[in-house]
mmCIF file of C-alpha atoms in Angstrom:
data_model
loop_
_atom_site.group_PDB
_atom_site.id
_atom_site.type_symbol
_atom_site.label_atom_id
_atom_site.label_comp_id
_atom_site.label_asym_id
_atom_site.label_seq_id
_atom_site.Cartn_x
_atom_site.Cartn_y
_atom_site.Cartn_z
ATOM 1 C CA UNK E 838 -43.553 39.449 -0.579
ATOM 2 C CA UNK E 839 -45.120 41.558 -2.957
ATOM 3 C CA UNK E 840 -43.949 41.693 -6.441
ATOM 4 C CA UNK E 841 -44.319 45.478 -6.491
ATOM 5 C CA UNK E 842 -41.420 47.820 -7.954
ATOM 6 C CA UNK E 843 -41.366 50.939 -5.962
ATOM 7 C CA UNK E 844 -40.344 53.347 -8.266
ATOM 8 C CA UNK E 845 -42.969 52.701 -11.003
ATOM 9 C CA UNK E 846 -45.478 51.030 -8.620
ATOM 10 C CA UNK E 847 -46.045 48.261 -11.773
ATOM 11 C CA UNK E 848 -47.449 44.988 -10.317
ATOM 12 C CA UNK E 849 -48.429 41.996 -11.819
ATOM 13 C CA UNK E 850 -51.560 41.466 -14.214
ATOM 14 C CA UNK E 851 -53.703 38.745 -14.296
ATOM 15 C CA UNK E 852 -55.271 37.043 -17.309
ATOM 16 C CA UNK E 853 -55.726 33.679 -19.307
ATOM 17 C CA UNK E 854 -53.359 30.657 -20.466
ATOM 18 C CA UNK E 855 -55.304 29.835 -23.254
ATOM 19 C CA UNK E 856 -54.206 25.990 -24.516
ATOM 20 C CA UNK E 857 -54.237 24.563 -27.895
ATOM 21 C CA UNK E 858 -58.072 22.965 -27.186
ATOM 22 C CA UNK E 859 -58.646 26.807 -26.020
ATOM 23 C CA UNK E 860 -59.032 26.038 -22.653
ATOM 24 C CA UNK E 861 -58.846 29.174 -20.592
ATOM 25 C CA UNK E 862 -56.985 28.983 -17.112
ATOM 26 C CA UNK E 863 -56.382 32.234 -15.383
ATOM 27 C CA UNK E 864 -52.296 33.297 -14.598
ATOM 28 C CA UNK E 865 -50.603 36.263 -13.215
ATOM 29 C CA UNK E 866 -48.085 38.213 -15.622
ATOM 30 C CA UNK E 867 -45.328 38.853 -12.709
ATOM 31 C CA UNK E 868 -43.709 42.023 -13.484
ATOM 32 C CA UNK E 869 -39.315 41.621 -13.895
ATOM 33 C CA UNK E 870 -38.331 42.730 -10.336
ATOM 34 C CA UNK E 871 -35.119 42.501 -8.641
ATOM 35 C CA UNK E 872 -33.624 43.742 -5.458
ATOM 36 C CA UNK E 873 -30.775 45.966 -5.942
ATOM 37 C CA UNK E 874 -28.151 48.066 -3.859
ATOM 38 C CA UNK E 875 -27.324 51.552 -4.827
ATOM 39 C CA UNK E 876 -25.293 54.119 -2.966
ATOM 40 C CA UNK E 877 -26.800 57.160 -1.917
ATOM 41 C CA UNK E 878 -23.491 59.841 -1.502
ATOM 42 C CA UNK E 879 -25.980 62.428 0.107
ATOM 43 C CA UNK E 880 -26.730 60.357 3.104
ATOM 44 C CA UNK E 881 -23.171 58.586 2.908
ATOM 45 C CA UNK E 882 -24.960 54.873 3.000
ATOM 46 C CA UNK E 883 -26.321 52.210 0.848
ATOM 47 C CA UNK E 884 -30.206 51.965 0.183
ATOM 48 C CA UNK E 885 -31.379 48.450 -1.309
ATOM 49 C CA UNK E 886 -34.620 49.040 -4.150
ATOM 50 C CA UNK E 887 -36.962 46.930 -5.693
ATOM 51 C CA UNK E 888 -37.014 48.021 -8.667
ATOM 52 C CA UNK E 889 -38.413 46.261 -11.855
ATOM 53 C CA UNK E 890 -36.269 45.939 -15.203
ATOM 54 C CA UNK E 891 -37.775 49.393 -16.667
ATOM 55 C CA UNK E 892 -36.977 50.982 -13.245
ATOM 56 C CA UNK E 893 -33.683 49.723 -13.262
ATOM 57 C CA UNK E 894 -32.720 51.663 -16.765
ATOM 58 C CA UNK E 895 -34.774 54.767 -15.528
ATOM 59 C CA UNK E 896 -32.323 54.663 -12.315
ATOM 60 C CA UNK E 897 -29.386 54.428 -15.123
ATOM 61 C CA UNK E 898 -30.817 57.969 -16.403
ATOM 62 C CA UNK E 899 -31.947 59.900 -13.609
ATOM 63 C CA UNK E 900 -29.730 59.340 -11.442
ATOM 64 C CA UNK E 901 -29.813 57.331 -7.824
ATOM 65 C CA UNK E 902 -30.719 60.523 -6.066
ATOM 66 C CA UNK E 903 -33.652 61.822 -8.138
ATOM 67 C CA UNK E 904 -35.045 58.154 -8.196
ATOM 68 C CA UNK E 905 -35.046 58.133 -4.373
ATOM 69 C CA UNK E 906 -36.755 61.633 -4.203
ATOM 70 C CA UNK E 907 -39.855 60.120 -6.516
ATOM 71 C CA UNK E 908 -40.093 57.372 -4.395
ATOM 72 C CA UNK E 909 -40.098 59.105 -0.784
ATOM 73 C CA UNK E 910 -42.722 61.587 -2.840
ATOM 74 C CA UNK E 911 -45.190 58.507 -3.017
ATOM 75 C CA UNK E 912 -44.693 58.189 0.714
ATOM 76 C CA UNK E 913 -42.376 54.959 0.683
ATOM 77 C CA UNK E 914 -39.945 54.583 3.413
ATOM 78 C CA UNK E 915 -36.245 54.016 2.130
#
């Protein structure tokens, strides 16, 4: 599973542990994404997002049904 938020679209970056000796070993930076269930009251039912911690907050201030609208605008299914 992808580790993808589908309202921002932010996935993870990759880059370098660097030790104390400087060694460089290359890592992913996972973005902070959780599942989460939100009701929808114009289509009466539940939809479940993955949305990452930024997307979460953003959810908090748009609103569940505006949120839903940018994502079916990117041409996800929800």
């Amino acid at each position: 599973m992808s580790r993808r938020c589908q309202l921002t679209g932010r996935e993870p970056g990759f880059g370098r542990t660097v030790s104390h000796s400087h060694r460089r070993s290359p890592r992913r930076f996972d973005p902070n994404v959780q599942d989460r269930r939100y009701w929808l009251p114009s289509e009466n039912r539940h939809v479940r997002l993955r949305l990452s911690a930024k997307a979460i907050r953003l959810v908090d201030r748009i609103g569940v049904e505006a949120a839903v609208a940018r994502i079916r605008a990117r041409g996800e299914k929800v």
